[in-house]
PDB file of C-alpha atoms in Angstrom:
ATOM      1  CA  MET A  14     -52.674 -22.235 -12.249  1.00  0.00           C
ATOM      2  CA  LYS A  15     -52.439 -21.707  -8.102  1.00  0.00           C
ATOM      3  CA  TYR A  16     -50.039 -24.918  -8.151  1.00  0.00           C
ATOM      4  CA  PHE A  17     -48.005 -22.485 -10.616  1.00  0.00           C
ATOM      5  CA  LEU A  18     -48.604 -19.166  -8.971  1.00  0.00           C
ATOM      6  CA  LYS A  19     -47.397 -20.657  -5.884  1.00  0.00           C
ATOM      7  CA  ASN A  20     -44.032 -21.671  -7.602  1.00  0.00           C
ATOM      8  CA  ILE A  21     -43.467 -18.437  -9.143  1.00  0.00           C
ATOM      9  CA  THR A  22     -44.123 -16.900  -5.310  1.00  0.00           C
ATOM     10  CA  LEU A  23     -42.077 -19.254  -3.909  1.00  0.00           C
ATOM     11  CA  LEU A  24     -39.041 -18.409  -6.242  1.00  0.00           C
ATOM     12  CA  GLY A  25     -39.570 -15.051  -6.272  1.00  0.00           C
ATOM     13  CA  LEU A  26     -38.757 -15.204  -2.464  1.00  0.00           C
ATOM     14  CA  LEU A  27     -36.260 -17.442  -2.287  1.00  0.00           C
ATOM     15  CA  MET A  28     -34.166 -15.133  -4.881  1.00  0.00           C
ATOM     16  CA  ILE A  29     -35.267 -12.391  -2.613  1.00  0.00           C
ATOM     17  CA  THR A  30     -34.190 -14.321   0.231  1.00  0.00           C
ATOM     18  CA  THR A  31     -30.809 -15.535  -1.831  1.00  0.00           C
ATOM     19  CA  MET A  32     -29.790 -11.596  -2.714  1.00  0.00           C
ATOM     20  CA  VAL A  33     -30.317 -10.195   0.526  1.00  0.00           C
ATOM     21  CA  ILE A  34     -28.432 -12.565   2.376  1.00  0.00           C
ATOM     22  CA  VAL A  35     -25.461 -12.457  -0.675  1.00  0.00           C
ATOM     23  CA  LEU A  36     -26.140  -8.425  -0.279  1.00  0.00           C
ATOM     24  CA  SER A  37     -25.616  -8.656   3.565  1.00  0.00           C
ATOM     25  CA  SER A  38     -22.265 -10.340   3.677  1.00  0.00           C
ATOM     26  CA  ALA A  39     -20.904  -7.289   1.410  1.00  0.00           C
ATOM     27  CA  ASP A  40     -17.302  -6.296   2.920  1.00  0.00           C
ATOM     28  CA  GLY A  41     -14.330  -4.604   2.208  1.00  0.00           C
ATOM     29  CA  HIS A  42     -13.837  -6.738  -0.396  1.00  0.00           C
ATOM     30  CA  ALA A  43     -16.668  -5.712  -2.627  1.00  0.00           C
ATOM     31  CA  ASP A  44     -15.912  -2.244  -2.749  1.00  0.00           C
ATOM     32  CA  PRO A  45     -13.322   0.206  -1.687  1.00  0.00           C
ATOM     33  CA  TYR A  46     -16.145   2.631  -0.962  1.00  0.00           C
ATOM     34  CA  TYR A  47     -18.988   0.985   1.115  1.00  0.00           C
ATOM     35  CA  LEU A  48     -17.549   0.218   4.966  1.00  0.00           C
ATOM     36  CA  ARG A  49     -17.455   3.733   4.801  1.00  0.00           C
ATOM     37  CA  PHE A  50     -21.503   4.159   4.464  1.00  0.00           C
ATOM     38  CA  THR A  51     -22.062   1.322   7.157  1.00  0.00           C
ATOM     39  CA  SER A  52     -19.383   1.945   9.754  1.00  0.00           C
ATOM     40  CA  PRO A  53     -20.896   3.478  12.588  1.00  0.00           C
ATOM     41  CA  GLU A  54     -20.325   8.047  13.895  1.00  0.00           C
ATOM     42  CA  GLN A  55     -16.581   9.049  13.890  1.00  0.00           C
ATOM     43  CA  SER A  56     -14.552  10.722  16.733  1.00  0.00           C
ATOM     44  CA  GLY A  57     -11.174  11.483  14.575  1.00  0.00           C
ATOM     45  CA  PHE A  58     -10.781  11.984  10.402  1.00  0.00           C
ATOM     46  CA  ILE A  59      -8.212  11.592   8.199  1.00  0.00           C
ATOM     47  CA  LEU A  60     -10.182  13.270   5.186  1.00  0.00           C
ATOM     48  CA  GLY A  61      -8.773  13.800   1.024  1.00  0.00           C
ATOM     49  CA  THR A  62      -8.964  11.845  -2.102  1.00  0.00           C
ATOM     50  CA  SER A  63      -7.472   8.511  -2.757  1.00  0.00           C
ATOM     51  CA  LYS A  64      -4.195   9.578  -2.271  1.00  0.00           C
ATOM     52  CA  ALA A  65      -5.041  10.268   1.762  1.00  0.00           C
ATOM     53  CA  ALA A  66      -7.588   6.312   1.134  1.00  0.00           C
ATOM     54  CA  GLN A  67      -4.674   4.528   0.321  1.00  0.00           C
ATOM     55  CA  GLY A  68      -1.660   6.204   1.683  1.00  0.00           C
ATOM     56  CA  LEU A  69      -3.262   7.095   5.954  1.00  0.00           C
ATOM     57  CA  ARG A  70      -3.135   3.992   8.083  1.00  0.00           C
ATOM     58  CA  PRO A  71      -5.149   5.115  11.557  1.00  0.00           C
ATOM     59  CA  ASP A  72      -4.078   1.457  13.162  1.00  0.00           C
ATOM     60  CA  VAL A  73      -1.125   3.316  12.527  1.00  0.00           C
ATOM     61  CA  MET A  74      -1.569   6.469  13.967  1.00  0.00           C
ATOM     62  CA  HIS A  75      -3.418   5.586  16.496  1.00  0.00           C
ATOM     63  CA  GLU A  76      -0.354   3.905  18.194  1.00  0.00           C
ATOM     64  CA  ILE A  77       1.351   6.734  18.067  1.00  0.00           C
ATOM     65  CA  LEU A  78      -1.322   9.042  19.025  1.00  0.00           C
ATOM     66  CA  LYS A  79      -3.651   7.187  21.234  1.00  0.00           C
ATOM     67  CA  SER A  80      -6.791   8.649  19.365  1.00  0.00           C
ATOM     68  CA  ASP A  81      -8.933   7.406  16.624  1.00  0.00           C
ATOM     69  CA  LEU A  82      -8.943   7.804  13.692  1.00  0.00           C
ATOM     70  CA  TYR A  83     -11.104   6.448  11.311  1.00  0.00           C
ATOM     71  CA  ASN A  84     -10.140   7.781   6.583  1.00  0.00           C
ATOM     72  CA  TYR A  85     -13.000   9.178   5.737  1.00  0.00           C
ATOM     73  CA  SER A  86     -11.825   9.860   2.069  1.00  0.00           C
ATOM     74  CA  PHE A  87     -12.330   8.887  -0.849  1.00  0.00           C
ATOM     75  CA  ASP A  88     -11.261   9.819  -4.342  1.00  0.00           C
ATOM     76  CA  ILE A  89     -10.673  12.953  -6.654  1.00  0.00           C
ATOM     77  CA  SER A  90     -14.555  12.958  -8.120  1.00  0.00           C
ATOM     78  CA  LYS A  91     -16.079  11.656  -4.857  1.00  0.00           C
ATOM     79  CA  SER A  92     -14.128  13.949  -2.056  1.00  0.00           C
ATOM     80  CA  PRO A  93     -13.054  16.955  -3.205  1.00  0.00           C
ATOM     81  CA  TYR A  94     -13.588  19.873  -0.138  1.00  0.00           C
ATOM     82  CA  GLY A  95     -16.977  21.273  -1.049  1.00  0.00           C
ATOM     83  CA  PRO A  96     -20.481  21.532   0.054  1.00  0.00           C
ATOM     84  CA  LYS A  97     -21.386  17.795  -1.318  1.00  0.00           C
ATOM     85  CA  TYR A  98     -18.052  16.137   1.434  1.00  0.00           C
ATOM     86  CA  LEU A  99     -18.742  19.110   4.606  1.00  0.00           C
ATOM     87  CA  LYS A 100     -22.345  18.090   4.225  1.00  0.00           C
ATOM     88  CA  SER A 101     -21.036  14.211   4.358  1.00  0.00           C
ATOM     89  CA  ILE A 102     -18.764  14.561   7.232  1.00  0.00           C
ATOM     90  CA  GLN A 103     -21.264  16.090   9.136  1.00  0.00           C
ATOM     91  CA  ARG A 104     -23.287  13.697   9.404  1.00  0.00           C
ATOM     92  CA  LYS A 105     -20.339  10.221   9.686  1.00  0.00           C
ATOM     93  CA  LEU A 106     -19.211  12.678  12.771  1.00  0.00           C
ATOM     94  CA  SER A 107     -20.470  11.913  16.187  1.00  0.00           C
ATOM     95  CA  ALA A 108     -22.132  15.208  18.105  1.00  0.00           C
ATOM     96  CA  GLN A 109     -20.491  13.953  21.718  1.00  0.00           C
ATOM     97  CA  THR A 110     -16.937  15.051  19.901  1.00  0.00           C
ATOM     98  CA  GLN A 111     -14.396  15.976  21.912  1.00  0.00           C
ATOM     99  CA  ASN A 112     -10.881  16.942  21.577  1.00  0.00           C
ATOM    100  CA  GLY A 113     -10.948  14.478  18.134  1.00  0.00           C
ATOM    101  CA  ILE A 114      -8.225  14.799  15.433  1.00  0.00           C
ATOM    102  CA  PHE A 115      -8.899  15.565  12.006  1.00  0.00           C
ATOM    103  CA  ILE A 116      -6.269  15.215   9.087  1.00  0.00           C
ATOM    104  CA  LEU A 117      -7.478  17.087   5.920  1.00  0.00           C
ATOM    105  CA  THR A 118      -4.659  16.412   3.634  1.00  0.00           C
ATOM    106  CA  VAL A 119      -5.193  18.741   0.465  1.00  0.00           C
ATOM    107  CA  ASP A 120      -3.137  19.031  -2.591  1.00  0.00           C
ATOM    108  CA  CYS A 121      -3.814  21.213  -5.757  1.00  0.00           C
ATOM    109  CA  TRP A 122      -6.570  18.679  -6.776  1.00  0.00           C
ATOM    110  CA  SER A 123      -8.569  18.781  -3.537  1.00  0.00           C
ATOM    111  CA  VAL A 124      -9.923  22.695  -4.315  1.00  0.00           C
ATOM    112  CA  SER A 125      -9.509  22.723  -8.163  1.00  0.00           C
ATOM    113  CA  THR A 126     -12.292  21.481 -10.075  1.00  0.00           C
ATOM    114  CA  ARG A 127     -13.418  20.309 -13.933  1.00  0.00           C
ATOM    115  CA  GLU A 128     -16.333  22.148 -14.821  1.00  0.00           C
ATOM    116  CA  SER A 129     -15.772  25.542 -17.105  1.00  0.00           C
ATOM    117  CA  LEU A 130     -17.954  27.369 -13.966  1.00  0.00           C
ATOM    118  CA  PRO A 131     -15.288  26.024 -11.288  1.00  0.00           C
ATOM    119  CA  ASP A 132     -17.288  28.689  -8.596  1.00  0.00           C
ATOM    120  CA  ASP A 133     -21.489  26.228  -9.845  1.00  0.00           C
ATOM    121  CA  ALA A 134     -21.562  24.071  -7.227  1.00  0.00           C
ATOM    122  CA  LYS A 135     -24.472  22.388  -8.878  1.00  0.00           C
ATOM    123  CA  ASN A 136     -22.384  20.804 -11.144  1.00  0.00           C
ATOM    124  CA  PHE A 137     -19.414  19.757  -8.547  1.00  0.00           C
ATOM    125  CA  ILE A 138     -18.603  16.168 -10.124  1.00  0.00           C
ATOM    126  CA  GLU A 139     -19.507  14.860  -6.609  1.00  0.00           C
ATOM    127  CA  SER A 140     -23.220  15.415  -6.453  1.00  0.00           C
ATOM    128  CA  ASN A 141     -24.079  12.662  -8.499  1.00  0.00           C
ATOM    129  CA  THR A 142     -21.807  10.266  -6.381  1.00  0.00           C
ATOM    130  CA  CYS A 143     -21.971   7.977  -3.537  1.00  0.00           C
ATOM    131  CA  VAL A 144     -20.597  11.115  -1.410  1.00  0.00           C
ATOM    132  CA  GLY A 145     -23.037  13.675  -2.988  1.00  0.00           C
ATOM    133  CA  GLN A 146     -26.214  10.962  -2.513  1.00  0.00           C
ATOM    134  CA  MET A 147     -25.817   8.812   0.436  1.00  0.00           C
ATOM    135  CA  ASN A 148     -28.218  10.764   3.578  1.00  0.00           C
ATOM    136  CA  LEU A 149     -27.247   7.481   5.412  1.00  0.00           C
ATOM    137  CA  VAL A 150     -23.909   7.190   6.161  1.00  0.00           C
ATOM    138  CA  ASN A 151     -23.939   4.815   9.359  1.00  0.00           C
ATOM    139  CA  GLN A 152     -25.976   1.680   8.744  1.00  0.00           C
ATOM    140  CA  THR A 153     -25.548  -1.717   7.957  1.00  0.00           C
ATOM    141  CA  PRO A 154     -26.276  -3.154   5.790  1.00  0.00           C
ATOM    142  CA  ASN A 155     -27.094   0.112   3.693  1.00  0.00           C
ATOM    143  CA  PHE A 156     -28.829  -1.865   0.546  1.00  0.00           C
ATOM    144  CA  LYS A 157     -29.485   2.211  -0.532  1.00  0.00           C
ATOM    145  CA  TYR A 158     -25.395   2.276  -0.884  1.00  0.00           C
ATOM    146  CA  LEU A 159     -25.590  -0.996  -2.492  1.00  0.00           C
ATOM    147  CA  TRP A 160     -28.527  -0.739  -4.793  1.00  0.00           C
ATOM    148  CA  ASN A 161     -27.470   2.814  -6.429  1.00  0.00           C
ATOM    149  CA  HIS A 162     -23.824   3.058  -5.420  1.00  0.00           C
ATOM    150  CA  PHE A 163     -21.921  -0.048  -5.656  1.00  0.00           C
ATOM    151  CA  SER A 164     -19.267  -0.593  -8.446  1.00  0.00           C
ATOM    152  CA  GLY A 165     -19.179  -3.476 -10.423  1.00  0.00           C
ATOM    153  CA  HIS A 166     -21.485  -6.775 -10.054  1.00  0.00           C
ATOM    154  CA  TYR A 167     -22.879  -8.072  -7.424  1.00  0.00           C
ATOM    155  CA  TYR A 168     -21.104 -11.100  -7.988  1.00  0.00           C
ATOM    156  CA  LYS A 169     -17.953  -9.411  -6.569  1.00  0.00           C
ATOM    157  CA  ILE A 170     -19.172  -9.749  -2.922  1.00  0.00           C
ATOM    158  CA  LEU A 171     -18.820 -13.507  -3.376  1.00  0.00           C
ATOM    159  CA  ALA A 172     -15.428 -13.225  -4.762  1.00  0.00           C
ATOM    160  CA  HIS A 173     -13.155 -12.020  -3.126  1.00  0.00           C
ATOM    161  CA  SER A 174     -11.120  -9.265  -4.568  1.00  0.00           C
ATOM    162  CA  SER A 175      -6.827  -9.777  -4.424  1.00  0.00           C
ATOM    163  CA  GLU A 176      -6.409  -6.259  -4.996  1.00  0.00           C
ATOM    164  CA  SER A 177      -8.135  -3.935  -2.305  1.00  0.00           C
ATOM    165  CA  PHE A 178      -9.203  -4.252   0.251  1.00  0.00           C
ATOM    166  CA  LEU A 179     -11.583  -1.619   2.935  1.00  0.00           C
ATOM    167  CA  HIS A 180     -10.686  -1.669   6.537  1.00  0.00           C
ATOM    168  CA  ASP A 181     -12.602  -1.453   9.415  1.00  0.00           C
ATOM    169  CA  ASP A 182     -10.707   2.227  10.010  1.00  0.00           C
ATOM    170  CA  GLY A 183     -11.259   2.856   6.426  1.00  0.00           C
ATOM    171  CA  TRP A 184      -7.972   2.478   4.847  1.00  0.00           C
ATOM    172  CA  LEU A 185      -7.938   1.402   1.524  1.00  0.00           C
ATOM    173  CA  GLU A 186      -4.967  -1.345   1.073  1.00  0.00           C
ATOM    174  CA  VAL A 187      -4.067  -1.757  -2.289  1.00  0.00           C
ATOM    175  CA  SER A 188      -1.658  -4.994  -3.467  1.00  0.00           C
ATOM    176  CA  LEU A 189      -0.412  -4.182  -6.430  1.00  0.00           C
ATOM    177  CA  ASP A 190       2.877  -5.718  -8.006  1.00  0.00           C
ATOM    178  CA  MET A 191       5.842  -3.231  -7.086  1.00  0.00           C
ATOM    179  CA  ASP A 192       8.138  -4.827  -9.409  1.00  0.00           C
ATOM    180  CA  ALA A 193      10.112  -1.425 -11.441  1.00  0.00           C
ATOM    181  CA  SER A 194       8.293  -2.891 -14.487  1.00  0.00           C
ATOM    182  CA  SER A 195       5.154  -2.520 -13.333  1.00  0.00           C
ATOM    183  CA  VAL A 196       5.584   0.121 -11.452  1.00  0.00           C
ATOM    184  CA  ASN A 197       7.050   2.171 -14.397  1.00  0.00           C
ATOM    185  CA  ARG A 198       4.214   0.959 -16.621  1.00  0.00           C
ATOM    186  CA  ARG A 199       1.383   2.463 -14.806  1.00  0.00           C
ATOM    187  CA  THR A 200       3.351   5.741 -13.401  1.00  0.00           C
ATOM    188  CA  LYS A 201       2.916   6.420 -17.624  1.00  0.00           C
ATOM    189  CA  SER A 202      -0.168   5.160 -17.773  1.00  0.00           C
ATOM    190  CA  THR A 203      -1.694   7.375 -14.407  1.00  0.00           C
ATOM    191  CA  LEU A 204       0.631  10.165 -15.668  1.00  0.00           C
ATOM    192  CA  LEU A 205      -0.505  10.636 -19.078  1.00  0.00           C
ATOM    193  CA  GLU A 206      -4.270  11.556 -16.818  1.00  0.00           C
ATOM    194  CA  TYR A 207      -2.526  14.084 -14.960  1.00  0.00           C
ATOM    195  CA  GLU A 208      -1.894  15.505 -17.875  1.00  0.00           C
ATOM    196  CA  HIS A 209      -5.134  15.173 -20.385  1.00  0.00           C
ATOM    197  CA  TYR A 210      -6.652  16.509 -16.286  1.00  0.00           C
ATOM    198  CA  LEU A 211      -3.940  19.912 -17.111  1.00  0.00           C
ATOM    199  CA  SER A 212      -6.322  21.015 -19.722  1.00  0.00           C
ATOM    200  CA  LYS A 213      -9.897  20.722 -17.742  1.00  0.00           C
ATOM    201  CA  TYR A 214      -9.008  21.248 -13.854  1.00  0.00           C
ATOM    202  CA  GLN A 215      -8.433  24.831 -12.604  1.00  0.00           C
ATOM    203  CA  PHE A 216      -8.782  26.200  -9.417  1.00  0.00           C
ATOM    204  CA  SER A 217     -11.474  26.753  -7.137  1.00  0.00           C
ATOM    205  CA  ASN A 218     -12.828  29.482  -4.916  1.00  0.00           C
ATOM    206  CA  LEU A 219     -15.842  27.993  -3.810  1.00  0.00           C
ATOM    207  CA  ARG A 220     -13.903  24.906  -2.995  1.00  0.00           C
ATOM    208  CA  PHE A 221     -11.447  26.385  -1.188  1.00  0.00           C
ATOM    209  CA  GLN A 222     -14.227  28.484   0.570  1.00  0.00           C
ATOM    210  CA  TYR A 223     -15.027  25.075   1.427  1.00  0.00           C
ATOM    211  CA  LEU A 224     -12.291  23.464   2.696  1.00  0.00           C
ATOM    212  CA  VAL A 225     -12.320  26.665   5.302  1.00  0.00           C
ATOM    213  CA  LYS A 226     -15.150  25.922   6.330  1.00  0.00           C
ATOM    214  CA  THR A 227     -14.145  22.196   7.234  1.00  0.00           C
ATOM    215  CA  ILE A 228     -11.823  23.150   8.620  1.00  0.00           C
ATOM    216  CA  ASP A 229     -14.306  25.718  11.333  1.00  0.00           C
ATOM    217  CA  PHE A 230     -16.496  23.027  11.417  1.00  0.00           C
ATOM    218  CA  LEU A 231     -14.428  20.810  13.178  1.00  0.00           C
ATOM    219  CA  LYS A 232     -12.547  22.763  15.578  1.00  0.00           C
ATOM    220  CA  GLN A 233     -15.104  22.649  17.013  1.00  0.00           C
ATOM    221  CA  TYR A 234     -14.780  19.479  18.268  1.00  0.00           C
ATOM    222  CA  GLY A 235     -10.750  19.030  18.274  1.00  0.00           C
ATOM    223  CA  GLU A 236      -7.861  19.602  16.649  1.00  0.00           C
ATOM    224  CA  VAL A 237      -7.277  20.117  12.944  1.00  0.00           C
ATOM    225  CA  TYR A 238      -4.151  19.806  10.764  1.00  0.00           C
ATOM    226  CA  LEU A 239      -3.501  20.013   7.214  1.00  0.00           C
ATOM    227  CA  VAL A 240      -0.831  17.593   5.417  1.00  0.00           C
ATOM    228  CA  ARG A 241      -0.109  17.870   2.230  1.00  0.00           C
ATOM    229  CA  LEU A 242       1.207  14.275   0.980  1.00  0.00           C
ATOM    230  CA  PRO A 243       4.594  13.541  -0.969  1.00  0.00           C
ATOM    231  CA  ILE A 244       4.425  12.434  -4.763  1.00  0.00           C
ATOM    232  CA  SER A 245       6.561  11.406  -7.438  1.00  0.00           C
ATOM    233  CA  GLU A 246       8.595  14.155  -9.186  1.00  0.00           C
ATOM    234  CA  LYS A 247       6.464  13.670 -12.546  1.00  0.00           C
ATOM    235  CA  LEU A 248       3.475  14.514 -10.542  1.00  0.00           C
ATOM    236  CA  MET A 249       4.705  17.465  -8.631  1.00  0.00           C
ATOM    237  CA  LYS A 250       5.944  19.472 -11.623  1.00  0.00           C
ATOM    238  CA  ILE A 251       2.451  18.237 -13.495  1.00  0.00           C
ATOM    239  CA  GLU A 252       0.368  19.718  -9.692  1.00  0.00           C
ATOM    240  CA  GLN A 253       2.874  23.171 -10.264  1.00  0.00           C
ATOM    241  CA  ARG A 254       2.160  23.634 -13.190  1.00  0.00           C
ATOM    242  CA  LEU A 255      -1.776  23.783 -12.076  1.00  0.00           C
ATOM    243  CA  MET A 256      -1.441  25.477  -9.135  1.00  0.00           C
ATOM    244  CA  PRO A 257       2.156  26.890  -8.967  1.00  0.00           C
ATOM    245  CA  ASP A 258       0.780  29.049  -5.562  1.00  0.00           C
ATOM    246  CA  PHE A 259      -0.567  26.326  -4.260  1.00  0.00           C
ATOM    247  CA  ASN A 260       1.253  26.325  -0.788  1.00  0.00           C
ATOM    248  CA  LEU A 261       0.934  30.203  -0.141  1.00  0.00           C
ATOM    249  CA  LYS A 262      -2.762  29.755  -0.235  1.00  0.00           C
ATOM    250  CA  ILE A 263      -2.879  26.899   2.130  1.00  0.00           C
ATOM    251  CA  GLU A 264      -0.260  28.904   4.190  1.00  0.00           C
ATOM    252  CA  SER A 265      -2.621  31.106   4.457  1.00  0.00           C
ATOM    253  CA  ILE A 266      -5.459  29.853   6.174  1.00  0.00           C
ATOM    254  CA  GLU A 267      -2.542  28.122   8.396  1.00  0.00           C
ATOM    255  CA  ASN A 268      -3.630  30.072  11.097  1.00  0.00           C
ATOM    256  CA  LYS A 269      -6.743  28.396  11.467  1.00  0.00           C
ATOM    257  CA  THR A 270      -5.306  25.359  11.969  1.00  0.00           C
ATOM    258  CA  ASN A 271      -3.458  23.342  13.910  1.00  0.00           C
ATOM    259  CA  GLY A 272      -0.335  23.698  11.889  1.00  0.00           C
ATOM    260  CA  TYR A 273      -0.058  22.473   8.271  1.00  0.00           C
ATOM    261  CA  LEU A 274       2.722  20.161   6.755  1.00  0.00           C
ATOM    262  CA  ASP A 275       3.960  19.997   3.593  1.00  0.00           C
ATOM    263  CA  LEU A 276       5.900  16.527   3.244  1.00  0.00           C
ATOM    264  CA  THR A 277       6.495  16.788  -0.726  1.00  0.00           C
ATOM    265  CA  HIS A 278       9.945  17.904  -0.060  1.00  0.00           C
ATOM    266  CA  GLN A 279      10.324  14.068   0.780  1.00  0.00           C
ATOM    267  CA  ASN A 280       9.195  12.517  -2.202  1.00  0.00           C
ATOM    268  CA  ILE A 281      12.296  10.664  -3.125  1.00  0.00           C
ATOM    269  CA  ASP A 282      12.280   9.097   0.109  1.00  0.00           C
ATOM    270  CA  PHE A 283       9.190   7.446  -1.086  1.00  0.00           C
ATOM    271  CA  ALA A 284       8.556   4.500  -3.213  1.00  0.00           C
ATOM    272  CA  TYR A 285       4.445   5.309  -5.617  1.00  0.00           C
ATOM    273  CA  THR A 286       2.152   2.471  -6.779  1.00  0.00           C
ATOM    274  CA  ASP A 287       2.150   3.843  -9.634  1.00  0.00           C
ATOM    275  CA  GLY A 288       3.455   8.060  -9.095  1.00  0.00           C
ATOM    276  CA  VAL A 289      -0.034   9.216  -7.318  1.00  0.00           C
ATOM    277  CA  HIS A 290      -0.023   6.729  -4.360  1.00  0.00           C
ATOM    278  CA  LEU A 291       1.683   5.867  -1.825  1.00  0.00           C
ATOM    279  CA  SER A 292       2.918   2.477  -1.478  1.00  0.00           C
ATOM    280  CA  LYS A 293       1.813  -0.174   1.372  1.00  0.00           C
ATOM    281  CA  SER A 294       6.448   0.233   2.860  1.00  0.00           C
ATOM    282  CA  SER A 295       5.977   4.038   2.513  1.00  0.00           C
ATOM    283  CA  SER A 296       2.310   4.549   4.017  1.00  0.00           C
ATOM    284  CA  LYS A 297       3.029   2.993   6.654  1.00  0.00           C
ATOM    285  CA  ILE A 298       6.448   4.708   7.577  1.00  0.00           C
ATOM    286  CA  VAL A 299       4.499   8.162   6.229  1.00  0.00           C
ATOM    287  CA  SER A 300       1.390   7.082   8.993  1.00  0.00           C
ATOM    288  CA  ALA A 301       4.240   7.276  11.610  1.00  0.00           C
ATOM    289  CA  GLN A 302       5.385  10.766  10.675  1.00  0.00           C
ATOM    290  CA  ILE A 303       2.614  12.258  10.355  1.00  0.00           C
ATOM    291  CA  ALA A 304       1.702  11.032  14.094  1.00  0.00           C
ATOM    292  CA  HIS A 305       4.541  12.378  15.315  1.00  0.00           C
ATOM    293  CA  TRP A 306       4.765  15.666  13.764  1.00  0.00           C
ATOM    294  CA  ILE A 307       1.207  16.368  15.205  1.00  0.00           C
ATOM    295  CA  LYS A 308       2.525  15.021  18.772  1.00  0.00           C
ATOM    296  CA  LYS A 309       4.574  17.416  18.510  1.00  0.00           C
ATOM    297  CA  GLN A 310       2.530  19.530  17.768  1.00  0.00           C
ATOM    298  CA  GLN A 311       0.551  19.516  20.118  1.00  0.00           C
ATOM    299  CA  LEU A 312       3.281  18.964  23.056  1.00  0.00           C
ATOM    300  CA  PHE A 313       4.244  22.154  21.936  1.00  0.00           C
ATOM    301  CA  LYS A 314       0.890  23.918  21.973  1.00  0.00           C
ATOM    302  CA  ASP A 315       0.990  22.122  25.799  1.00  0.00           C
ATOM    303  CA  GLU A 316       4.122  24.248  27.006  1.00  0.00           C
TER     304      GLU A 316
END
């Protein structure tokens, strides 16, 4: 009996040790969010949903602005503007930050909610996600995230995904076939989903208020810029149906920021993987364009 218990104990310890080693090896291939909760406190942000997560590259912007930026964007269900996202941003920001640059990407989805009571924060969708529940956002390894929020099976940690990779600076690189038939297939499917969203989503005054609160908080630490990223023309029509006065709402708070750049006037100039997200080649161009615009805004301010 003692021999049996000894073997069972050793086997249990071996399994636990193996599990800890596997979990500790999680990197940017394993999960599209994990590294955002293991990286250190940051002094500059790119914020928003998956459009920003995939579309904006801190490395490209750094070359132009000579300022550190971290892409702390997630997706439409995790990081619309609201109390949970703001709290996570506050935890992630270094209190010693001075003269930081903060790029807040905005669209109608980031200030809307699918709940029947659009201003009821208790029922906001992100409350039950990693953004809403993780109070440790700078810990490595972050076992709380891996235990409660890791997306998929743990074998994915060892079987590196060839489709997506989360870089150390927070940019989510997505590698998909960009031939016309693949893009058309994904675009058709994605736009059908967004058509469905039209019957579910509605503008939330509370989310809009928290966009303003996020601006006010970050203004204490540097410059805040609002950016509306380009999208396919078909998605643009859907967004206009959801919120035709979106730009008027953003322009009403523009004076709180260091500027608002609306890139939807250039929708046809860029390529998209699915009608929503910029392709890798276009993300590089758009990132550089935004960085050059910020640099001009800074020069104009200093004159």
